[in-house]
């Protein structure tokens, strides 16, 4: 009996279904099918079916309508969708009631084209469309294009798109998941994956706010957004962002944000409270880790100007600038300045206003403490300023303005330092011990070129320097004078040994095209005074100085001798003034030939 009732129930349901199919006009009329479907698409998505090819209705394996070569468009023509076919699966409930009930939509080979210049207006216009669930929409082998101003053809921004959108009814959440290939990332990359969830999408279309989660994953980039989104009166997102990138430079380039300063920016991790509003991204409570450096602060990026612009205020306990210059050749090669060209400058790619403070900062072996730096890049002009930093027990300040020209980088600036412990400074910069003491320097400079060799040979500079309460390594003037009293000719053997203490070492320099004239050089300490002058060839890394050493004596006469410092500045030769020493030697002085006496005039001719 039970089995008989079941058979009867199935037969009755089938009869009702056939009756529904019979009375619904779109089941037998192609035009009625399309008109009914067009109305459903307009009500749910706000898009018009503007053209199509043939259509097919089938009941099995489930009732559906397939329309070939459809094209859909919004009222302003700013959004168009074309496809090889659109399949609409119908619910049985609608069939039985003689109406259309869209259960699932599949777009095959869909091409979505958006107007990039009016994209915000397009999004806002969506808020005026009728509210309703879109159902289950799937895109297979899709593409996304952007139309840009002054560009003839739309630009492909996403290819091989497979995506599924699920929004069953008003009041239900919306989810969009899928993957796509992004040409900006590269053809050799695996498809990027994305997932979007909105808690109240109907509120978004009604100028309200909805909780939103977005996750984007690529083999070199991950982005997670959690927050609240509003579409009208203008799009605005406020929430939290977490992002990681194998290379921040590469990832930023994918989104059209070029990095104007050098460096790979590897292994980047960003966490922040984010606000995206009117073409500006604001990041507060920002923590940033990149190239092994950890920084905290705030930043903002604007996309609505002539070029992207960014501003940031960041602080770090310890920062290493060395990774920024990995792509640059080493400064010197084979005892000379390196002639390898610098990598292309990117100074015109974006504008930047960066304020950076660091308790410790390092570039190679050069170290600073409590450093306050600013980096201002505007219209291709880079202004670097070290407002103040503690360095080697002293204080340093510097500024440089850099522009990119056809001849390479043009650099102009100035620096000042005082009370620097010069011994560790020279060891960190030159790996040599030449002096110790408290050093000070003021200088201005300008140069240009596309390699370190160019910069050295074009360097113009002027300034003065001093070192207080120090020692000169490898020069023992006191021993030289003691030997000079007994054996003047032995002074040369003693010059390159020991140390010479001084109260003050000072001098001035004026450099043109890489060659500096050193003037007013003096070393004073106790009874010994040394005066020096000459040239420092910065371009050829050589030195040529002449020095005169004096020691005051009780009788007021004193002792003095001269010597020269010449050769490569890494290992110059120190040689005494031989003629002067010979003249002071009682034994050797007679060996110097006296100048020949003038010949007597010829006798007068005898008178005739």
Coordinates of C-alpha atoms in Angstrom, one line a residue:
X1 CA 0.0 0.0 0.0
X2 CA 2.8 2.4 0.9
X3 CA 4.7 1.6 -2.3
X4 CA 1.5 2.3 -4.4
X5 CA 1.1 5.7 -2.7
X6 CA 4.7 6.7 -3.5
X7 CA 4.2 5.8 -7.2
X8 CA 1.1 7.9 -7.3
X9 CA 2.8 10.9 -5.6
X10 CA 5.6 10.8 -8.2
X11 CA 3.2 10.6 -11.1
X12 CA 1.2 13.5 -9.6
X13 CA 4.3 15.7 -9.3
X14 CA 5.3 14.9 -12.8
X15 CA 1.9 15.8 -14.1
X16 CA 2.0 19.1 -12.3
X17 CA 5.4 19.8 -13.7
X18 CA 4.2 19.1 -17.2
X19 CA 1.2 21.2 -16.7
X20 CA 3.4 24.1 -15.5
X21 CA 5.6 23.7 -18.6
X22 CA 2.6 23.8 -20.8
X23 CA 1.0 27.0 -19.4
X24 CA 4.3 29.0 -19.2
X25 CA 4.6 31.0 -22.5
X26 CA 8.5 31.1 -22.3
X27 CA 8.6 27.3 -22.5
X28 CA 7.4 27.3 -26.0
X29 CA 8.4 30.7 -27.3
X30 CA 12.1 31.7 -27.7
X31 CA 11.3 35.4 -27.5
X32 CA 9.3 34.9 -24.4
X33 CA 12.2 33.0 -22.8
X34 CA 14.6 35.8 -23.6
X35 CA 12.2 38.6 -22.5
X36 CA 11.6 36.8 -19.2
X37 CA 15.3 36.2 -18.6
X38 CA 16.2 39.8 -19.6
X39 CA 13.8 41.1 -17.0
X40 CA 15.3 38.9 -14.3
X41 CA 18.8 40.0 -15.1
X42 CA 17.8 43.7 -15.1
X43 CA 16.0 43.3 -11.7
X44 CA 18.9 41.4 -10.1
X45 CA 22.0 42.9 -11.6
X46 CA 21.0 46.2 -13.2
X47 CA 22.3 45.0 -16.6
X48 CA 20.5 45.0 -19.9
X49 CA 20.7 42.2 -22.4
X50 CA 21.5 44.3 -25.5
X51 CA 22.2 41.5 -28.0
X52 CA 22.3 37.7 -28.3
X53 CA 22.4 34.8 -30.7
X54 CA 20.2 31.7 -30.7
X55 CA 18.7 30.4 -27.4
X56 CA 17.9 26.8 -26.3
X57 CA 15.6 25.6 -23.5
X58 CA 16.0 22.1 -22.0
X59 CA 14.4 20.3 -19.1
X60 CA 17.2 17.7 -18.5
X61 CA 19.4 17.1 -16.7
X62 CA 17.7 20.1 -15.0
X63 CA 15.7 22.9 -16.5
X64 CA 17.9 25.6 -18.0
X65 CA 18.1 28.2 -20.8
X66 CA 21.3 28.8 -22.7
X67 CA 21.7 31.9 -24.8
X68 CA 24.6 32.1 -27.2
X69 CA 26.8 35.2 -27.9
X70 CA 25.1 37.4 -25.3
X71 CA 26.2 41.0 -24.5
X72 CA 25.1 42.8 -21.3
X73 CA 25.6 46.4 -20.5
X74 CA 24.7 48.9 -17.7
X75 CA 22.7 52.0 -18.5
X76 CA 25.7 54.3 -19.0
X77 CA 27.7 51.8 -21.0
X78 CA 30.6 51.9 -18.5
X79 CA 30.3 48.2 -17.8
X80 CA 29.9 45.6 -20.5
X81 CA 29.9 41.8 -20.4
X82 CA 30.2 39.6 -23.5
X83 CA 30.4 35.8 -23.5
X84 CA 30.2 32.8 -25.8
X85 CA 27.2 31.7 -23.9
X86 CA 25.1 32.2 -20.8
X87 CA 23.4 29.3 -19.1
X88 CA 20.6 29.9 -16.6
X89 CA 19.5 27.0 -14.5
X90 CA 15.9 27.3 -13.3
X91 CA 14.3 26.2 -10.1
X92 CA 11.5 23.7 -10.1
X93 CA 9.4 25.9 -8.0
X94 CA 9.3 28.6 -10.6
X95 CA 8.5 26.1 -13.3
X96 CA 5.5 24.7 -11.4
X97 CA 4.2 28.3 -10.8
X98 CA 4.7 29.3 -14.4
X99 CA 7.5 31.8 -13.7
X100 CA 11.3 32.1 -13.9
X101 CA 13.3 31.3 -10.8
X102 CA 17.0 31.8 -11.5
X103 CA 18.9 29.1 -9.5
X104 CA 22.3 29.3 -11.1
X105 CA 24.0 31.4 -13.9
X106 CA 27.1 30.3 -15.8
X107 CA 29.0 32.7 -18.1
X108 CA 31.5 30.9 -20.4
X109 CA 34.3 32.8 -22.1
X110 CA 33.0 36.0 -20.4
X111 CA 34.8 39.3 -21.1
X112 CA 34.1 42.0 -18.5
X113 CA 35.1 45.5 -19.6
X114 CA 35.2 48.5 -17.2
X115 CA 35.9 52.1 -17.7
X116 CA 38.8 52.8 -15.4
X117 CA 38.3 56.6 -15.5
X118 CA 34.7 56.3 -14.2
X119 CA 35.0 53.2 -12.1
X120 CA 34.1 55.0 -8.8
X121 CA 31.0 56.4 -10.5
X122 CA 30.1 53.0 -11.8
X123 CA 30.3 51.5 -8.3
X124 CA 28.2 54.3 -6.8
X125 CA 25.6 53.9 -9.5
X126 CA 25.2 50.3 -8.4
X127 CA 23.6 51.6 -5.1
X128 CA 20.6 52.9 -7.1
X129 CA 19.9 49.5 -8.7
X130 CA 17.1 47.3 -7.4
X131 CA 18.1 45.2 -4.5
X132 CA 18.0 41.5 -4.8
X133 CA 20.1 38.4 -4.6
X134 CA 22.0 37.4 -7.7
X135 CA 21.9 33.7 -6.8
X136 CA 24.7 31.4 -7.8
X137 CA 26.8 33.0 -10.6
X138 CA 29.9 31.2 -12.1
X139 CA 32.4 32.5 -14.6
X140 CA 34.4 30.1 -16.7
X141 CA 37.5 31.1 -18.7
X142 CA 36.8 34.8 -18.1
X143 CA 38.8 38.0 -18.8
X144 CA 38.7 41.5 -17.3
X145 CA 39.6 44.6 -19.3
X146 CA 40.0 48.2 -18.3
X147 CA 39.4 51.1 -20.6
X148 CA 41.9 53.9 -19.9
X149 CA 41.9 57.5 -21.1
X150 CA 43.9 58.2 -24.2
X151 CA 44.4 54.5 -24.9
X152 CA 42.7 53.1 -28.0
X153 CA 42.2 49.5 -26.8
X154 CA 41.1 48.2 -23.4
X155 CA 43.9 46.8 -21.2
X156 CA 43.8 43.1 -20.1
X157 CA 44.1 43.1 -16.3
X158 CA 42.9 39.5 -15.6
X159 CA 42.9 36.4 -17.7
X160 CA 41.8 32.8 -17.3
X161 CA 39.3 33.8 -14.6
X162 CA 37.4 31.1 -12.9
X163 CA 35.1 32.6 -10.2
X164 CA 31.9 31.8 -8.3
X165 CA 29.6 34.4 -6.7
X166 CA 27.0 33.2 -4.3
X167 CA 24.3 35.6 -3.1
X168 CA 21.1 33.7 -2.6
X169 CA 18.7 36.4 -1.4
X170 CA 18.3 39.8 0.1
X171 CA 19.7 39.9 3.6
X172 CA 22.0 36.9 3.0
X173 CA 25.8 37.3 2.9
X174 CA 27.7 37.4 -0.4
X175 CA 30.8 35.4 -1.2
X176 CA 33.1 35.5 -4.3
X177 CA 35.9 33.0 -4.7
X178 CA 38.1 32.0 -7.6
X179 CA 41.4 32.3 -9.3
X180 CA 42.9 34.3 -12.2
X181 CA 46.1 35.0 -14.1
X182 CA 47.2 38.6 -13.7
X183 CA 49.4 39.8 -16.7
X184 CA 51.0 42.4 -14.5
X185 CA 52.4 39.6 -12.3
X186 CA 53.7 37.6 -15.2
X187 CA 52.7 34.8 -17.4
X188 CA 55.0 32.3 -15.7
X189 CA 53.2 32.7 -12.3
X190 CA 50.6 30.3 -11.0
X191 CA 47.1 31.7 -11.0
X192 CA 46.4 34.1 -8.2
X193 CA 43.6 33.1 -5.7
X194 CA 41.1 35.4 -4.2
X195 CA 38.1 35.2 -1.8
X196 CA 35.7 38.0 -0.9
X197 CA 32.9 37.9 1.7
X198 CA 30.4 40.6 2.5
X199 CA 28.0 40.3 5.5
X200 CA 25.3 42.6 4.2
X201 CA 25.7 43.3 0.5
X202 CA 22.1 44.7 0.2
X203 CA 23.2 47.4 2.7
X204 CA 26.1 48.3 0.3
X205 CA 23.6 48.8 -2.6
X206 CA 21.5 50.9 -0.3
X207 CA 24.3 53.4 0.6
X208 CA 24.9 51.5 3.8
X209 CA 27.9 49.7 5.3
X210 CA 28.8 46.0 5.4
X211 CA 31.5 44.0 7.1
X212 CA 33.9 42.7 4.5
X213 CA 36.8 40.3 4.2
X214 CA 39.1 40.0 1.2
X215 CA 41.9 37.6 0.8
X216 CA 44.3 37.6 -2.1
X217 CA 47.1 35.0 -2.5
X218 CA 49.9 34.7 -5.1
X219 CA 53.2 32.8 -4.9
X220 CA 54.9 36.1 -4.1
X221 CA 52.2 38.1 -2.3
X222 CA 49.4 37.7 0.3
X223 CA 46.9 40.4 1.3
X224 CA 44.1 40.1 3.9
X225 CA 41.6 42.9 4.5
X226 CA 39.1 42.8 7.3
X227 CA 36.8 45.8 7.9
X228 CA 33.8 47.7 6.8
X229 CA 33.0 48.9 3.3
X230 CA 30.7 51.7 2.1
X231 CA 30.0 52.4 -1.6
X232 CA 27.9 55.6 -1.5
X233 CA 28.2 58.5 -1.5
X234 CA 31.8 57.4 -2.3
X235 CA 33.6 54.1 -1.9
X236 CA 35.3 53.9 1.5
X237 CA 37.0 51.0 3.4
X238 CA 38.1 51.1 7.0
X239 CA 39.6 48.1 8.8
X240 CA 42.8 46.1 9.2
X241 CA 45.3 45.0 6.5
X242 CA 47.9 42.3 6.7
X243 CA 50.2 41.7 3.7
X244 CA 53.4 39.9 3.0
X245 CA 55.5 40.0 -0.1
X246 CA 58.7 38.2 -1.2
X247 CA 59.6 41.5 -2.9
X248 CA 57.8 44.6 -2.0
X249 CA 59.2 46.4 -5.1
X250 CA 57.8 43.7 -7.4
X251 CA 54.4 43.6 -5.6
X252 CA 54.0 47.4 -5.6
X253 CA 54.7 47.4 -9.3
X254 CA 51.9 45.0 -9.9
X255 CA 49.5 47.5 -8.4
X256 CA 50.9 50.5 -10.4
X257 CA 52.9 51.9 -7.4
X258 CA 56.5 52.2 -8.5
X259 CA 59.2 52.3 -5.8
X260 CA 61.4 55.4 -6.6
X261 CA 64.3 54.6 -4.2
X262 CA 66.8 51.7 -4.8
X263 CA 66.6 48.4 -3.0
X264 CA 65.0 45.0 -3.3
X265 CA 62.7 45.4 -0.3
X266 CA 62.7 41.6 0.3
X267 CA 60.6 39.6 2.8
X268 CA 58.2 42.4 3.5
X269 CA 55.5 42.1 6.1
X270 CA 52.9 44.8 6.8
X271 CA 50.3 45.1 9.5
X272 CA 48.2 48.2 9.9
X273 CA 44.8 49.8 10.5
X274 CA 43.8 50.9 6.9
X275 CA 41.5 53.5 5.5
X276 CA 40.9 53.6 1.7
X277 CA 38.9 56.7 0.7
X278 CA 38.9 58.9 -2.4
X279 CA 42.0 57.6 -4.0
X280 CA 44.0 57.6 -0.8
X281 CA 45.2 54.7 1.3
X282 CA 46.0 55.6 5.0
X283 CA 47.9 53.3 7.3
X284 CA 48.0 53.9 11.0
X285 CA 49.4 51.7 13.8
X286 CA 51.7 50.5 11.1
X287 CA 54.3 47.8 11.7
X288 CA 56.6 47.1 8.7
X289 CA 59.4 44.5 8.4
X290 CA 61.5 44.6 5.2
X291 CA 65.1 43.6 4.4
X292 CA 65.5 42.5 8.0
X293 CA 64.6 45.9 9.3
X294 CA 61.6 46.5 11.7
X295 CA 59.8 49.9 11.6
X296 CA 56.7 51.4 13.2
X297 CA 54.7 54.4 12.4
X298 CA 52.1 55.7 9.9
X299 CA 51.9 56.1 6.1
X300 CA 49.6 57.3 3.4
X301 CA 49.6 56.7 -0.4
X302 CA 47.7 58.8 -2.9
X303 CA 46.7 57.6 -6.4
X304 CA 44.7 60.5 -7.7
X305 CA 47.6 62.9 -8.8
X306 CA 49.9 63.1 -11.8
X307 CA 52.0 60.3 -10.2
X308 CA 51.6 58.2 -7.1
X309 CA 52.7 60.0 -3.9
X310 CA 53.5 58.6 -0.5
X311 CA 54.2 60.1 2.9
X312 CA 55.3 58.2 6.0
X313 CA 56.7 58.8 9.5
X314 CA 58.6 55.7 10.7
X315 CA 60.8 54.8 13.6
X316 CA 63.2 51.9 14.1
X317 CA 65.4 50.6 16.9
X318 CA 68.0 49.5 14.4
X319 CA 68.1 49.9 10.6
X320 CA 70.6 48.7 8.0
X321 CA 70.6 50.7 4.7
X322 CA 73.1 48.3 3.0
X323 CA 70.4 46.3 1.2
X324 CA 69.2 49.4 -0.6
X325 CA 72.5 49.6 -2.6
X326 CA 72.9 45.9 -3.5
X327 CA 72.3 46.7 -7.2
X328 CA 75.0 49.3 -7.2
X329 CA 78.7 48.4 -8.0
X330 CA 81.3 48.6 -5.2
X331 CA 82.8 52.1 -4.9
X332 CA 86.4 50.9 -5.7
X333 CA 87.9 48.2 -7.8
X334 CA 91.6 47.3 -8.2
X335 CA 92.8 50.3 -6.3
X336 CA 90.7 52.8 -8.4
X337 CA 87.2 54.1 -8.4
X338 CA 84.8 51.8 -10.0
X339 CA 83.7 52.8 -13.6
X340 CA 80.7 50.5 -13.8
X341 CA 77.5 52.4 -14.5
X342 CA 74.9 52.9 -11.8
X343 CA 71.5 51.2 -12.3
X344 CA 68.8 53.4 -13.8
X345 CA 67.4 56.0 -11.5
X346 CA 63.6 56.0 -10.7
X347 CA 63.4 59.4 -9.2
X348 CA 60.5 60.5 -11.5
X349 CA 58.4 57.4 -10.8
X350 CA 56.6 58.7 -7.7
X351 CA 56.7 61.5 -5.0
X352 CA 57.7 60.7 -1.5
X353 CA 57.9 62.4 1.9
X354 CA 59.6 60.2 4.4
X355 CA 60.6 61.1 8.0
X356 CA 62.7 58.4 9.6
X357 CA 64.2 58.1 13.0
X358 CA 66.5 55.3 14.2
X359 CA 68.2 54.7 17.5
X360 CA 70.9 52.9 15.5
X361 CA 71.6 53.1 11.7
X362 CA 74.2 51.4 9.7
X363 CA 75.5 51.6 6.1
X364 CA 78.2 49.0 5.6
X365 CA 80.5 49.5 8.6
X366 CA 79.5 53.2 9.1
X367 CA 77.3 53.6 12.1
X368 CA 75.1 56.3 13.5
X369 CA 73.0 56.7 16.7
X370 CA 69.8 58.6 17.4
X371 CA 69.6 59.5 13.7
X372 CA 66.8 61.8 12.3
X373 CA 66.5 61.6 8.5
X374 CA 64.1 63.0 6.0
X375 CA 63.7 61.9 2.4
X376 CA 61.7 64.3 0.2
X377 CA 61.2 63.4 -3.5
X378 CA 59.2 65.8 -5.6
X379 CA 59.0 65.9 -9.4
X380 CA 62.2 63.9 -9.7
X381 CA 64.2 66.0 -7.2
X382 CA 65.5 64.0 -4.2
X383 CA 66.3 65.9 -1.0
X384 CA 68.1 63.8 1.6
X385 CA 68.7 65.4 5.0
X386 CA 70.4 64.0 8.1
X387 CA 69.1 66.6 10.6
X388 CA 71.3 65.3 13.3
X389 CA 72.9 62.1 14.5
X390 CA 75.3 61.0 17.1
X391 CA 78.3 59.4 15.4
X392 CA 81.5 58.1 17.0
X393 CA 81.0 60.1 20.2
X394 CA 80.3 63.3 18.2
X395 CA 77.5 64.9 16.2
X396 CA 77.0 64.9 12.4
X397 CA 74.7 66.7 10.0
X398 CA 74.4 66.4 6.3
X399 CA 72.2 67.3 3.3
X400 CA 72.3 66.3 -0.4
X401 CA 70.0 67.2 -3.3
X402 CA 70.0 64.7 -6.1
X403 CA 68.5 65.0 -9.6
X404 CA 68.7 62.7 -12.6
X405 CA 70.2 64.2 -15.8
X406 CA 71.3 63.0 -19.2
X407 CA 74.9 62.8 -17.8
X408 CA 73.8 60.8 -14.8
X409 CA 73.2 61.9 -11.2
X410 CA 73.7 65.5 -10.2
X411 CA 74.5 65.8 -6.5
X412 CA 74.9 69.0 -4.4
X413 CA 75.1 69.2 -0.7
X414 CA 76.9 70.0 2.5
X415 CA 78.0 68.3 5.7
X416 CA 79.2 69.3 9.2
X417 CA 80.5 67.2 12.1
X418 CA 82.2 67.9 15.4
X419 CA 83.9 65.9 18.1
X420 CA 84.0 62.7 16.1
X421 CA 86.3 60.0 17.5
X422 CA 88.3 59.8 14.3
X423 CA 90.2 56.5 15.0
X424 CA 87.2 54.1 14.8
X425 CA 85.6 56.3 12.0
X426 CA 88.7 55.8 9.8
X427 CA 88.9 52.1 10.6
X428 CA 85.2 51.6 9.7
X429 CA 85.5 53.6 6.4
X430 CA 89.1 52.9 5.3
X431 CA 90.2 50.0 7.5
X432 CA 93.3 52.0 8.5
X433 CA 94.6 53.6 11.6
X434 CA 96.1 57.0 10.7
X435 CA 94.9 59.4 13.4
X436 CA 93.1 59.5 16.7
X437 CA 91.5 62.5 18.4
X438 CA 88.3 64.5 18.2
X439 CA 87.6 65.6 14.6
X440 CA 85.5 68.3 13.1
X441 CA 84.7 69.2 9.5
X442 CA 82.6 71.5 7.5
X443 CA 82.3 71.2 3.7
X444 CA 80.1 71.9 0.7
X445 CA 80.3 69.8 -2.5
X446 CA 78.8 69.2 -5.9
X447 CA 79.4 66.5 -8.5
X448 CA 77.8 64.6 -11.3
X449 CA 78.2 61.4 -13.2
X450 CA 76.9 57.8 -13.7
X451 CA 79.6 55.9 -11.9
X452 CA 81.8 56.4 -8.9
X453 CA 84.7 57.3 -11.2
X454 CA 82.6 60.0 -12.8
X455 CA 81.5 61.4 -9.4
X456 CA 85.2 61.5 -8.2
X457 CA 86.5 63.2 -11.3
X458 CA 83.8 65.8 -11.3
X459 CA 83.8 66.6 -7.6
X460 CA 84.1 70.2 -6.6
X461 CA 84.3 70.9 -2.8
X462 CA 85.5 73.3 -0.3
X463 CA 85.8 73.3 3.5
X464 CA 88.0 73.0 6.5
X465 CA 88.8 70.3 9.1
X466 CA 90.5 69.9 12.5
X467 CA 91.4 67.2 14.9
X468 CA 92.0 68.0 18.6
X469 CA 94.1 66.2 21.2
X470 CA 95.2 63.3 19.1
X471 CA 98.1 61.4 17.6
X472 CA 99.4 60.7 14.1
X473 CA 100.2 57.0 13.6
X474 CA 103.4 56.1 11.7
X475 CA 105.1 59.4 12.2
X476 CA 107.5 60.0 15.2
X477 CA 108.7 63.6 15.0
X478 CA 110.0 63.6 18.5
X479 CA 112.4 60.7 17.8
X480 CA 113.3 62.2 14.5
X481 CA 114.4 65.4 16.2
X482 CA 116.5 63.6 18.8
X483 CA 118.3 61.6 16.1
X484 CA 118.7 64.8 14.1
X485 CA 120.8 66.4 16.9
X486 CA 123.4 63.6 16.6
X487 CA 123.0 62.2 13.0
X488 CA 120.9 64.4 10.7
X489 CA 121.0 61.9 7.9
X490 CA 119.2 59.2 10.0
X491 CA 116.0 61.2 10.2
X492 CA 114.5 59.4 7.1
X493 CA 114.7 56.0 8.8
X494 CA 112.7 57.2 11.8
X495 CA 109.8 59.0 10.1
X496 CA 107.7 55.9 9.4
X497 CA 107.6 54.7 13.0
X498 CA 105.9 55.4 16.3
X499 CA 103.4 58.2 16.9
X500 CA 103.3 62.0 17.2
X501 CA 101.0 63.6 19.7
X502 CA 99.5 66.9 19.0
X503 CA 97.1 69.4 20.5
X504 CA 95.5 70.5 17.2
X505 CA 95.7 69.4 13.5
X506 CA 93.9 71.6 11.1
X507 CA 93.7 72.6 7.4
X508 CA 91.6 73.9 4.6
X509 CA 90.9 72.5 1.1
X510 CA 89.5 73.7 -2.1
X511 CA 88.8 71.0 -4.7
X512 CA 88.1 71.4 -8.4
X513 CA 87.3 68.4 -10.7
X514 CA 88.5 65.9 -8.2
X515 CA 91.8 67.7 -7.2
X516 CA 92.0 69.4 -3.9
X517 CA 94.6 72.1 -2.9
X518 CA 95.3 71.7 0.8
X519 CA 96.2 75.0 2.4
X520 CA 97.0 76.4 5.9
X521 CA 97.7 72.9 7.2
X522 CA 99.2 72.9 10.6
X523 CA 100.0 70.4 13.4
X524 CA 100.8 71.9 16.8
X525 CA 101.8 70.0 20.0
X526 CA 104.2 71.1 22.7
X527 CA 107.5 72.3 21.3
X528 CA 106.9 70.8 17.9
X529 CA 105.0 72.5 15.1
X530 CA 104.4 71.1 11.6
X531 CA 103.2 73.0 8.6
X532 CA 102.0 71.2 5.4
X533 CA 100.4 72.0 2.1
X534 CA 100.0 70.3 -1.3
X535 CA 97.4 68.4 -3.3
X536 CA 95.0 65.5 -2.8
X537 CA 93.9 64.0 -6.0
X538 CA 90.6 62.5 -5.1
X539 CA 89.9 61.3 -8.7
X540 CA 93.2 59.3 -8.8
X541 CA 93.2 58.4 -5.1
X542 CA 96.7 59.9 -4.6
X543 CA 98.3 62.4 -2.4
X544 CA 101.2 64.9 -2.8
X545 CA 102.0 66.9 0.3
X546 CA 105.1 68.8 1.6
X547 CA 105.6 69.3 5.3
X548 CA 108.1 71.3 7.4
X549 CA 108.6 70.2 11.0
X550 CA 110.0 72.6 13.6
X551 CA 111.1 72.1 17.2
X552 CA 111.7 75.1 19.4
X553 CA 115.0 75.0 21.4
X554 CA 116.1 76.8 24.6
X555 CA 118.6 78.9 22.7
X556 CA 115.9 80.2 20.4
X557 CA 117.4 78.7 17.3
X558 CA 115.4 75.5 17.0
X559 CA 115.6 72.5 14.7
X560 CA 113.7 71.9 11.5
X561 CA 113.5 69.6 8.6
X562 CA 111.2 68.9 5.7
X563 CA 109.7 65.8 4.2
X564 CA 107.2 64.8 1.5
X565 CA 104.2 62.5 1.5
X566 CA 103.4 61.2 -2.0
X567 CA 101.9 58.3 -3.8
X568 CA 98.6 56.3 -3.5
X569 CA 96.6 57.4 -0.5
X570 CA 96.2 53.8 0.7
X571 CA 100.0 53.5 1.1
X572 CA 101.8 56.8 0.5
X573 CA 105.6 57.1 0.7
X574 CA 107.2 59.4 3.3
X575 CA 110.6 60.7 2.2
X576 CA 112.7 63.4 3.9
X577 CA 114.0 66.5 2.2
X578 CA 117.5 65.0 1.5
X579 CA 119.2 68.3 0.6
X580 CA 118.1 70.0 3.8
X581 CA 119.3 67.1 5.9
X582 CA 122.7 67.0 4.2
X583 CA 123.1 70.7 4.8
X584 CA 122.6 70.1 8.5
X585 CA 125.2 67.4 8.6
X586 CA 128.8 68.6 9.4
X587 CA 130.2 65.6 7.6
X588 CA 128.1 65.6 4.5
X589 CA 127.6 69.4 4.0
X590 CA 131.0 69.8 2.2
X591 CA 129.9 67.3 -0.4
X592 CA 127.4 69.7 -1.7
X593 CA 129.1 71.7 -4.4
X594 CA 129.2 75.4 -3.8
X595 CA 127.7 77.4 -6.7
X596 CA 130.5 78.4 -9.2
X597 CA 131.9 81.9 -8.8
X598 CA 131.2 84.4 -11.4
X599 CA 134.0 84.6 -14.1
X600 CA 136.1 87.8 -13.8
X601 CA 135.6 90.4 -16.6
X602 CA 138.2 90.2 -19.4
X603 CA 141.0 92.7 -19.2
X604 CA 140.7 95.9 -21.2
X605 CA 142.2 95.9 -24.6
X606 CA 145.6 97.7 -24.9
X607 CA 145.5 101.1 -26.5
X608 CA 146.6 101.4 -30.1

